[in-house]
Short mmCIF file of C-alpha atoms in Angstrom, two decimals:
data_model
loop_
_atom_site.label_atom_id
_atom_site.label_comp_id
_atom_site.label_asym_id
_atom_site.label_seq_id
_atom_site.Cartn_x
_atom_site.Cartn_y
_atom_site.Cartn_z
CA UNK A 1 -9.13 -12.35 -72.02
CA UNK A 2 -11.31 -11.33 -74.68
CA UNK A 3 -14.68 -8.73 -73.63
CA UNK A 4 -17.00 -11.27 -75.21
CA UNK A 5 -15.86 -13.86 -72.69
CA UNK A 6 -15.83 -11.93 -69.32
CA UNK A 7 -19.17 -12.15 -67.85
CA UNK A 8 -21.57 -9.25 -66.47
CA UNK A 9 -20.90 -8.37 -62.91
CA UNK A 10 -24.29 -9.33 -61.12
CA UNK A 11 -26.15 -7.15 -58.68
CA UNK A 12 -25.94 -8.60 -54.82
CA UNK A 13 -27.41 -7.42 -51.90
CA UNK A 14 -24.88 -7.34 -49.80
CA UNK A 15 -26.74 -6.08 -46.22
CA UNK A 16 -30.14 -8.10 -45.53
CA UNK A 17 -32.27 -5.33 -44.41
CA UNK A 18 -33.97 -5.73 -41.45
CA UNK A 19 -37.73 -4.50 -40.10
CA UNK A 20 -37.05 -1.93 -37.19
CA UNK A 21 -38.58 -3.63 -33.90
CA UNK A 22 -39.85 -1.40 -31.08
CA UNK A 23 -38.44 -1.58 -27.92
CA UNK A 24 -40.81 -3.65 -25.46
CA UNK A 25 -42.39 -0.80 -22.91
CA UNK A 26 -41.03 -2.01 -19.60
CA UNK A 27 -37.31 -2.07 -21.36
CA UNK A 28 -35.22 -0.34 -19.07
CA UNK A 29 -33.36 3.23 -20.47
CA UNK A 30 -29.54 2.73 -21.18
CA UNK A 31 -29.37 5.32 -20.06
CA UNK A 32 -30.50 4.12 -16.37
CA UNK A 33 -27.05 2.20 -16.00
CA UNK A 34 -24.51 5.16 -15.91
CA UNK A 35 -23.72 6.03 -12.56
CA UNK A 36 -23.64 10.11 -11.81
CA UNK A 37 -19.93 11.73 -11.20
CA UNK A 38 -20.77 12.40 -7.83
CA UNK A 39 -21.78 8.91 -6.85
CA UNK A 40 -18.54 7.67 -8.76
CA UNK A 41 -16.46 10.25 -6.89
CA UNK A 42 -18.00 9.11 -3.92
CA UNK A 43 -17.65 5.35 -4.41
CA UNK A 44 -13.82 5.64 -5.34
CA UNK A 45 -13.40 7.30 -2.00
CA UNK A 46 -15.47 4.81 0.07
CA UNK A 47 -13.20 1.85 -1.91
CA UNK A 48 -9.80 3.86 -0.72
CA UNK A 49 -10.75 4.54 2.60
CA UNK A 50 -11.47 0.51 2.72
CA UNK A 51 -8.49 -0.54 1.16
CA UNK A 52 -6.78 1.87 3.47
CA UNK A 53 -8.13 0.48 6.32
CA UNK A 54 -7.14 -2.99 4.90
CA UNK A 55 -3.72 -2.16 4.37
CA UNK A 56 -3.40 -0.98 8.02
CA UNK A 57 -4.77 -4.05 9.33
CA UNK A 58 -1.93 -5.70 7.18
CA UNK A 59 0.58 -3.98 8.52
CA UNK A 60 -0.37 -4.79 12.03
CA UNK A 61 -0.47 -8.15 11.25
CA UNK A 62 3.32 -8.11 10.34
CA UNK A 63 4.22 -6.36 13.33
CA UNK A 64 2.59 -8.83 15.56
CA UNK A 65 4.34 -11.66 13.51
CA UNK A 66 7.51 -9.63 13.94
CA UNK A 67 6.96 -9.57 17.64
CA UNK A 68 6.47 -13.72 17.75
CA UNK A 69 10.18 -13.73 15.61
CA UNK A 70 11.30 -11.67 18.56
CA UNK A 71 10.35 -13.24 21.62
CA UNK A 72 11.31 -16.56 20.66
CA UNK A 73 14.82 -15.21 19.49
CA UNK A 74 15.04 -13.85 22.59
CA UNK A 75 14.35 -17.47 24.47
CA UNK A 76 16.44 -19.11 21.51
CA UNK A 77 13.48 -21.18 20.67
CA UNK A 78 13.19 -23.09 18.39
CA UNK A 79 16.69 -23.55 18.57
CA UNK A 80 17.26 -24.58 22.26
CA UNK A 81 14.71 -27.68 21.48
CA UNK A 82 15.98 -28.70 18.29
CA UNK A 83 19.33 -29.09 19.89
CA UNK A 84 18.33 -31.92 22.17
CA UNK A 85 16.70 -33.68 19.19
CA UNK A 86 17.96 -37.07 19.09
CA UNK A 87 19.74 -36.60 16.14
CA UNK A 88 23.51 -35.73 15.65
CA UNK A 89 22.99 -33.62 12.63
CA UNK A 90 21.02 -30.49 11.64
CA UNK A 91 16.96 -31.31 11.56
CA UNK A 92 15.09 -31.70 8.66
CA UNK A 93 12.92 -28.80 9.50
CA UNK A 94 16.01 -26.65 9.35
CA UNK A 95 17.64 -27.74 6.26
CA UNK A 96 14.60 -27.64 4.02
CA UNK A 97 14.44 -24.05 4.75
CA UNK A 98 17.95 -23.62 3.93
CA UNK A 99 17.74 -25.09 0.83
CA UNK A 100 15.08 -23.25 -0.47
CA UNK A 101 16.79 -19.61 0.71
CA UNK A 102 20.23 -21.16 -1.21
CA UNK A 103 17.78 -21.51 -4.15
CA UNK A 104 16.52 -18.35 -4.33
CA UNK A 105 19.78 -16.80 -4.04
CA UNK A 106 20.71 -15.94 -0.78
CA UNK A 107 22.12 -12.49 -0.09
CA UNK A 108 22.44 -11.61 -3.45
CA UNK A 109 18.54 -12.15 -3.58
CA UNK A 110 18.15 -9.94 -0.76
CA UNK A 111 20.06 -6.92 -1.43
CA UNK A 112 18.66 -7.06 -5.33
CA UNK A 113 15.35 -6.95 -3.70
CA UNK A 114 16.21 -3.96 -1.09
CA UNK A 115 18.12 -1.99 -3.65
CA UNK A 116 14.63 -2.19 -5.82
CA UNK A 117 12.78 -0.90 -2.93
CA UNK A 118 14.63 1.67 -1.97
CA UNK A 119 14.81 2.81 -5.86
CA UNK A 120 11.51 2.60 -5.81
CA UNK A 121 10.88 4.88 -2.61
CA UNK A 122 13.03 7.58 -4.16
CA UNK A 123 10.97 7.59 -7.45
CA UNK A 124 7.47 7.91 -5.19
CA UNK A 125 9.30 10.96 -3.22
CA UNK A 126 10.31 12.24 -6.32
CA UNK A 127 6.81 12.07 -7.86
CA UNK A 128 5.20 13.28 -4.78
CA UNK A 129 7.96 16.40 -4.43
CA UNK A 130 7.21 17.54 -8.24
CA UNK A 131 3.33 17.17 -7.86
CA UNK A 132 3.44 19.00 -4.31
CA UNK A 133 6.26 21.37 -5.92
CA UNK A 134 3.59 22.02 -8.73
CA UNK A 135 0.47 22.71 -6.41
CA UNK A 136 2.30 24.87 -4.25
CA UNK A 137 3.95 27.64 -6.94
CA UNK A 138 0.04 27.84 -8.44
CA UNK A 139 -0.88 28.66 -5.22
CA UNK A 140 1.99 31.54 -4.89
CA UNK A 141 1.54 32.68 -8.47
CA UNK A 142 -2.59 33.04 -7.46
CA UNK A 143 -1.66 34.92 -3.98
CA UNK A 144 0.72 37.41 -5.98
CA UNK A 145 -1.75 37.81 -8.89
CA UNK A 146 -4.27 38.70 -6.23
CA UNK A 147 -1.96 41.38 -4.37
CA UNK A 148 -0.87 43.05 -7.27
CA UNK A 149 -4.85 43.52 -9.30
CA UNK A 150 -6.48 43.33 -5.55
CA UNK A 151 -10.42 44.02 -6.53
CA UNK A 152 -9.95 43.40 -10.18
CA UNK A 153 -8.73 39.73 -9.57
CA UNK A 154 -12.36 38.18 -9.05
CA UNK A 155 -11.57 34.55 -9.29
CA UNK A 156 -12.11 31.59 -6.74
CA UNK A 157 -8.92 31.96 -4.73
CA UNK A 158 -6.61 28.55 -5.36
CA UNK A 159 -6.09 27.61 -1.35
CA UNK A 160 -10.42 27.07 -1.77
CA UNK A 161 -10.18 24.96 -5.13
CA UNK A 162 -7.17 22.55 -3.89
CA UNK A 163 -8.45 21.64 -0.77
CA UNK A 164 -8.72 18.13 -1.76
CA UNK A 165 -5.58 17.56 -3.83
CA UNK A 166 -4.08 18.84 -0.31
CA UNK A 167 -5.98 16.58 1.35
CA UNK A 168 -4.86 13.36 -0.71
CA UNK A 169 -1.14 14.60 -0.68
CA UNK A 170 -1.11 14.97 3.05
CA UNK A 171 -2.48 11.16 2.87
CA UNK A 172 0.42 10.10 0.51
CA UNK A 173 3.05 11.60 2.70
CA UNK A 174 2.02 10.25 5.70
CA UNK A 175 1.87 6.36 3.46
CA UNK A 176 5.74 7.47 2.08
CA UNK A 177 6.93 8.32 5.26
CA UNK A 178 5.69 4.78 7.78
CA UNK A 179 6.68 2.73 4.47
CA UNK A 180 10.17 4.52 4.67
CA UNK A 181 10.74 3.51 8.29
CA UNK A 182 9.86 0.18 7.62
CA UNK A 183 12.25 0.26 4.47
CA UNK A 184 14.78 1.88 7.43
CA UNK A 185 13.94 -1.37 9.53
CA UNK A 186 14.78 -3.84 6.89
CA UNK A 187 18.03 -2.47 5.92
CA UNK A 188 18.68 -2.28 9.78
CA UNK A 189 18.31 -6.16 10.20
CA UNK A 190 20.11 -6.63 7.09
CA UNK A 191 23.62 -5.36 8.43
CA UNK A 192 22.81 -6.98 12.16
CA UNK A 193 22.21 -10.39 10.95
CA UNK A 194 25.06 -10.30 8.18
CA UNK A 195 27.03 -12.96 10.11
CA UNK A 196 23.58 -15.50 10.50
CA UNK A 197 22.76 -14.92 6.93
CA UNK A 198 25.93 -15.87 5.66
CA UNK A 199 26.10 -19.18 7.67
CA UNK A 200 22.76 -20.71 6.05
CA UNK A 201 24.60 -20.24 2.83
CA UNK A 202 26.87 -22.88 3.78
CA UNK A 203 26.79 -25.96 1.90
CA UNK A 204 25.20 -28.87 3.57
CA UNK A 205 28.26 -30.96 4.85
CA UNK A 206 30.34 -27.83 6.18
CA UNK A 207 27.16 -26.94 8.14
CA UNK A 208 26.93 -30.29 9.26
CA UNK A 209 30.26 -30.26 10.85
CA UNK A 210 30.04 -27.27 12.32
CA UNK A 211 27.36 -29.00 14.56
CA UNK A 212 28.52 -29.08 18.01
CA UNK A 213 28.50 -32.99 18.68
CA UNK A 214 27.35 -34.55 22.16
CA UNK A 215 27.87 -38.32 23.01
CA UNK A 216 24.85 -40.47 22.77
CA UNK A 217 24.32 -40.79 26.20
CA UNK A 218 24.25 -36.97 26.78
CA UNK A 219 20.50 -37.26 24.40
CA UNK A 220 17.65 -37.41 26.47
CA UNK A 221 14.04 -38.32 25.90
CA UNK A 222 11.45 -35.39 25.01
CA UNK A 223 9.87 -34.52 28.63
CA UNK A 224 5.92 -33.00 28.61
CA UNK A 225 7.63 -29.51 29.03
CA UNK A 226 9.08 -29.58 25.84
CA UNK A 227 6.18 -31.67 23.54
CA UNK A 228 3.89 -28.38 25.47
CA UNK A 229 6.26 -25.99 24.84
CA UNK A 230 6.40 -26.99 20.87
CA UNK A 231 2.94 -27.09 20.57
CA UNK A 232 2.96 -23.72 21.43
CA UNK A 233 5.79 -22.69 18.76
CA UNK A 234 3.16 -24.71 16.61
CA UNK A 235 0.49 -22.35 17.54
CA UNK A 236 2.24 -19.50 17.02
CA UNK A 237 3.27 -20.38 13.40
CA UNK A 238 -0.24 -21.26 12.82
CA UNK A 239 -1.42 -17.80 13.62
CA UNK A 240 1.06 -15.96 11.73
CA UNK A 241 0.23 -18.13 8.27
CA UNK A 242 -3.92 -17.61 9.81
CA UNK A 243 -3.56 -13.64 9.93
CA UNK A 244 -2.18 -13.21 6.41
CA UNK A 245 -5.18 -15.93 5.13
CA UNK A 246 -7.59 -13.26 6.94
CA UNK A 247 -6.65 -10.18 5.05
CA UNK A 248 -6.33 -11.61 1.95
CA UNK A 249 -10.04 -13.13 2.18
CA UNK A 250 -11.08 -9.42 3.17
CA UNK A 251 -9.01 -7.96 0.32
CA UNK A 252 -11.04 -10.55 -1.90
CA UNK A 253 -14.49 -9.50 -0.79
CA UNK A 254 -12.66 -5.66 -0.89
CA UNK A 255 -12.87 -6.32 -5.02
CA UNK A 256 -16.47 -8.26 -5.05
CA UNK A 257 -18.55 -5.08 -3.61
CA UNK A 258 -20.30 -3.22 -5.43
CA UNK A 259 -20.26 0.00 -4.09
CA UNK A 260 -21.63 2.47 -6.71
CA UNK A 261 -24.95 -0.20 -7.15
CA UNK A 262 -25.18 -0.26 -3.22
CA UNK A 263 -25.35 3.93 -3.39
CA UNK A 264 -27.64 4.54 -6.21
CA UNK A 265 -30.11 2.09 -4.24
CA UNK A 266 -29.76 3.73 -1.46
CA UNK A 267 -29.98 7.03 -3.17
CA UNK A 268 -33.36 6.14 -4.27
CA UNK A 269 -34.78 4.71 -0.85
CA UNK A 270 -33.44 8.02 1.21
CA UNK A 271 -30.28 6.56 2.90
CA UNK A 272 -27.33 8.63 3.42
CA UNK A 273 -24.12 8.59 2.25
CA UNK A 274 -23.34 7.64 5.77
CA UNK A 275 -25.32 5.05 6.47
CA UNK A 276 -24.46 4.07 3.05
CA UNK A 277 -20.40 3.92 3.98
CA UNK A 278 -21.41 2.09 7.62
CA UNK A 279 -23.86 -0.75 5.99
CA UNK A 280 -20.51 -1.52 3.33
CA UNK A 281 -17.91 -0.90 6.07
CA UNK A 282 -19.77 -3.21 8.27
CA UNK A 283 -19.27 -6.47 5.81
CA UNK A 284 -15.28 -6.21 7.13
CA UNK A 285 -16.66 -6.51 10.51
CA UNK A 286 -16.33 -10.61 10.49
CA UNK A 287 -12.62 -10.82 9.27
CA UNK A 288 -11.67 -8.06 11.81
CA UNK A 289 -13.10 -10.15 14.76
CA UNK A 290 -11.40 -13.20 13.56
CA UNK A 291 -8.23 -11.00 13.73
CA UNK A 292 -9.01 -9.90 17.08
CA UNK A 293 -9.34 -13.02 18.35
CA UNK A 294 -5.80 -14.14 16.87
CA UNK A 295 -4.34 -11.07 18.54
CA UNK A 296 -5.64 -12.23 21.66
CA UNK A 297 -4.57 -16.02 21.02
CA UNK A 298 -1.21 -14.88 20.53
CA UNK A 299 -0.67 -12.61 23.49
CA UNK A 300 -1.83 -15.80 25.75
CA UNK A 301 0.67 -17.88 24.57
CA UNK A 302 3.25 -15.17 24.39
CA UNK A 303 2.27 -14.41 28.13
CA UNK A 304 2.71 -17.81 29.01
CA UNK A 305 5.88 -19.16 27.23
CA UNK A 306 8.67 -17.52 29.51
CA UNK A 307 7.01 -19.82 32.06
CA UNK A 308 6.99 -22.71 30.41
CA UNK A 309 10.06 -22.03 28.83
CA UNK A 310 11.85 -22.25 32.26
CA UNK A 311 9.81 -25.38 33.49
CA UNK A 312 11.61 -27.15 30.09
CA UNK A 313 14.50 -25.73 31.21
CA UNK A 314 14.47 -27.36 34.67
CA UNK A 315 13.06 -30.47 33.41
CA UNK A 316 16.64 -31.18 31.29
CA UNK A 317 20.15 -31.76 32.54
CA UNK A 318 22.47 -29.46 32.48
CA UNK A 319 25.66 -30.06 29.46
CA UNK A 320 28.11 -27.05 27.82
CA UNK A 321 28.26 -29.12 24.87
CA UNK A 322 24.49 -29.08 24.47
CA UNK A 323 24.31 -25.35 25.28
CA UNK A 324 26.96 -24.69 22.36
CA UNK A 325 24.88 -27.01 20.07
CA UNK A 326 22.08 -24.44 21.10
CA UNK A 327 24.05 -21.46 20.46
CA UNK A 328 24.87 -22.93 17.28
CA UNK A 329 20.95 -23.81 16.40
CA UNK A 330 20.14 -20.63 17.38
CA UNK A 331 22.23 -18.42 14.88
CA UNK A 332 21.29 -20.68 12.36
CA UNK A 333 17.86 -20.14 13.16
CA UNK A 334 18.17 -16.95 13.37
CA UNK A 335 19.72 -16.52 9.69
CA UNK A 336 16.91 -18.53 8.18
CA UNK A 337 14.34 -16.41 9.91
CA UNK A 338 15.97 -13.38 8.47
CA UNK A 339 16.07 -14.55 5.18
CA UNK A 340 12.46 -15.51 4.99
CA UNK A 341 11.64 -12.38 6.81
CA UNK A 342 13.25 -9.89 4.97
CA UNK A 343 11.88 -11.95 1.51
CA UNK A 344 8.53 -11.36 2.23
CA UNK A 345 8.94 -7.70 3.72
CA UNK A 346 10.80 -6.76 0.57
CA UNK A 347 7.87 -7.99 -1.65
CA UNK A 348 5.61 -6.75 0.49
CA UNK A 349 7.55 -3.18 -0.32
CA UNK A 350 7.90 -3.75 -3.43
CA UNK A 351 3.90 -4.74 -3.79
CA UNK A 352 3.03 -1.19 -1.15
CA UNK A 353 4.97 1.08 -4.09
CA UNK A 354 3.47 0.00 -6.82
CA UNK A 355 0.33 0.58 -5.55
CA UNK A 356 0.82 3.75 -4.51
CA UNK A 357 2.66 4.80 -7.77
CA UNK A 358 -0.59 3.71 -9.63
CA UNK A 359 -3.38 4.35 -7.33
CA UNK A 360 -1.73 7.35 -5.97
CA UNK A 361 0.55 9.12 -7.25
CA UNK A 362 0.45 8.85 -10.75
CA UNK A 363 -3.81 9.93 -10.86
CA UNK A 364 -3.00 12.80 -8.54
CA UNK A 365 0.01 14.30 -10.62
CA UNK A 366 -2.35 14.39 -13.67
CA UNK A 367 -4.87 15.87 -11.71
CA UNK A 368 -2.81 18.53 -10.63
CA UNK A 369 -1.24 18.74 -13.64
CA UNK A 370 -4.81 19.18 -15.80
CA UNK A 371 -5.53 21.77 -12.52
CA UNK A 372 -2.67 23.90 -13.39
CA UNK A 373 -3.13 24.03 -17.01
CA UNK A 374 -6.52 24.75 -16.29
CA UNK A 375 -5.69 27.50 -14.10
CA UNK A 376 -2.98 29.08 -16.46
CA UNK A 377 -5.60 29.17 -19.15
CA UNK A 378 -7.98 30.68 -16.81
CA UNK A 379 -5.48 33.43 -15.83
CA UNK A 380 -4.90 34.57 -19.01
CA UNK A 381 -8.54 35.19 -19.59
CA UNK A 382 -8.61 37.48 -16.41
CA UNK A 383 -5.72 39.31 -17.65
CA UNK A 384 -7.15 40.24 -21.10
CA UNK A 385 -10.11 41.12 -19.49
CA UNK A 386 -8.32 43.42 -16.93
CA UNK A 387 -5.91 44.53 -19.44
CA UNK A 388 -9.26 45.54 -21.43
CA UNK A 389 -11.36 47.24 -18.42
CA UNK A 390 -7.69 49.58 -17.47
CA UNK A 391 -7.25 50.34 -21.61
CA UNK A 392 -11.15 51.12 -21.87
CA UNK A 393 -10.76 53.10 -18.16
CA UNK A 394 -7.68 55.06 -19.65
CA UNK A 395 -9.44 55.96 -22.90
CA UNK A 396 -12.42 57.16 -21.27
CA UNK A 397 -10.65 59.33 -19.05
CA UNK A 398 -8.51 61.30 -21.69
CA UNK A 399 -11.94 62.03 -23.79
CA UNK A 400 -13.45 63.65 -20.47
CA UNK A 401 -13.22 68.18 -21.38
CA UNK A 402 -11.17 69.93 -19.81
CA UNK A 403 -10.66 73.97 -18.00
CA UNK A 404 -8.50 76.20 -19.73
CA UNK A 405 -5.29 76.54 -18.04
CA UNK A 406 -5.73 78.18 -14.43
CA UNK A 407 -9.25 76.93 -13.68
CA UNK A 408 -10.93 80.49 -14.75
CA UNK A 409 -13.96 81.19 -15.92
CA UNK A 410 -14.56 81.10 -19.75
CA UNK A 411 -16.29 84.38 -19.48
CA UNK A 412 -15.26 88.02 -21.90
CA UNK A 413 -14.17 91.33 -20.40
CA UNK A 414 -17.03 93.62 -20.15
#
């Protein structure tokens, strides 16, 4: 286009400027939210030592579900029961769960799943072996720097500075080495119950048939012992799904405190860090006597159900074909048990390195990392300086006069 026909470029204001307003005089300082390093050091240790405590309580809970799995293998029960259901075929109960392990993938969802853990256990041993590895030459390279400069080599000693990191390490190994045992566990009941796990793969009709059959007349009624003896196997169900419910509501309420506002408040009104770490330890208190009263609810039944398990006993006829229908319900049981078992363990593992990867691990090797660089830096520094003093010392000493040769006196022959 022509220059005659483009228009002038008008001035805009482009920003709206705006009067300054003055704070209002009770506004608090931003500067009033940030919470000191100390109290955030402290907090983060409070929150680990909780969630420690936590996980602990976890794992008892699985081993007292483990010993419920157990004790009723051990009576065949649920099995025994199930057998003398008036039904010919497998219960509904039973197949339901079989279905869902054949739709998860069986054994080949299993060993996928223990072949992760145990990858993932060698990778946490690994880390923990190179960051230990790490800590431990600084500490020889500072013991052999301070033997071969003794008085000259003035700085804070390593063994004082790494107390902690040794500290936290010792913690990690001792987390690396219960989880491995566990991990030792599961591959344990893996190989024993190999034969059980591969029957509730089956398909539906071939397990079916391999149902020991009884005649109709052979099927008795339910008697008192056995509707008391399954409410029981009821209860104990209940308690395992109640003690996992538990934790996770204290895990929850783990997340909701708020542990660095509950110690700057109590900075400010003269409580300890102490009292501080009792008053937030004390809101677990609740969920841990709800757990002690399931322990306790469990041991009574499990005290009582060898008794009771008899009086059933004696309360049925006696028929080898129902005690091979038994046998048979109680391998099957004992498959599904150890594929929903050793699912949820293997998570669970799964889940336990993870965390300790990222909440562990990985923190404290850059920790120890930033130490050492830290340290190698600060070594050099010493050693210029010492390299300094000795050149200075040398220097000084070759300017000091000297005798002649002999030691005489400078004196002429009179």
């Amino acid at each position: 286009p022509k220059e005659s026909t483009i228009k002038e470029i008008e001035p805009k204001v482009l920003a709206k400027p705006v009067a300054f307003a003055e704070p209002p005089a009770d506004a608090k300082s931003p500067f009033s939210v940030l919470v000191p390093a100390k109290t955030q050091e402290m907090a983060s240790r409070i929150k680990q030592e909780e969630k420690d405590v936590l996980a602990n309580k976890r794992a008892h809970g699985e081993g007292k579900a483990e010993e419920i799995r157990e004790k009723l293998q051990s009576l065949n029960l649920p099995a025994a029961l199930e057998a003398r259901e008036g039904k010919g075929g497998i219960p509904e109960s039973i197949l339901s769960r079989v279905a869902a392990i054949q739709a998860k993938g069986g054994m080949e969802h299993i060993d996928n799943m223990l072949k992760q853990v145990l990858a993932a256990q060698d990778k946490a041993w690994e880390l923990f072996n190179a960051t230990k590895g790490s800590l431990e030459q600084e500490l020889r390279d500072d013991e052999k720097l301070k033997n071969d400069f003794g008085g000259r080599w003035t700085r804070a000693p390593s063994k004082e500075l790494t107390v902690d990191f040794s500290g936290q390490l010792s913690n990690v190994e001792g987390y690396l080495k219960r989880a491995a045992r566990a991990d030792e566990k599961l591959s344990n009941k893996r190989k024993k119950e190999a034969e059980s796990m591969e029957l509730v793969l089956l398909p539906k009709t071939t397990l079916e048939q391999k149902v020991p059959q009884v005649s109709v007349e052979a099927k008795e009624p339910e008697t008192p012992e056995a509707t008391e003896l399954k409410t029981d196997l009821a209860k104990l169900n209940q308690i395992i799904e109640a003690r996992g419910k538990i934790i996770d509501l204290a895990e929850k309420k783990l997340e909701e405190q708020e542990v660095e506002t509950l110690l700057l408040q109590d900075e400010q009104k003269g409580v300890s860090i102490e009292e501080s770490k009792t008053t937030l330890v004390s809101q677990f208190d609740p969920y841990f006597e709800k757990l002690n009263k399931v322990d306790k609810l469990q041991q009574d039944i499990l005290d009582a159900i060898d008794a009771k398990n008899e009086a059933w006993k004696k309360s049925v006829s006696s028929n080898p074909k129902m005690a091979a229908r038994s046998a048979f319900f109680g391998q099957l049981n004992s498959g599904v048990e150890a594929h929903e078992s050793l699912a949820t363990n293997l998570v669970q593992g799964l889940r336990f390195y993870g965390d300790v990867m990222s909440e562990y691990l990985n923190p404290l090797r850059q920790q120890v990392r930033d130490f050492v660089v830290a340290r190698e830096h600060e070594k050099k520094m010493y050693m210029d300086q010492i390299t300094r003093a000795i050149a200075t010392q040398t220097g000084t000493d070759a300017k000091k006069p000297q005798g002649p040769p002999g030691g005489g006196g400078g004196g002429l022959d009179g």
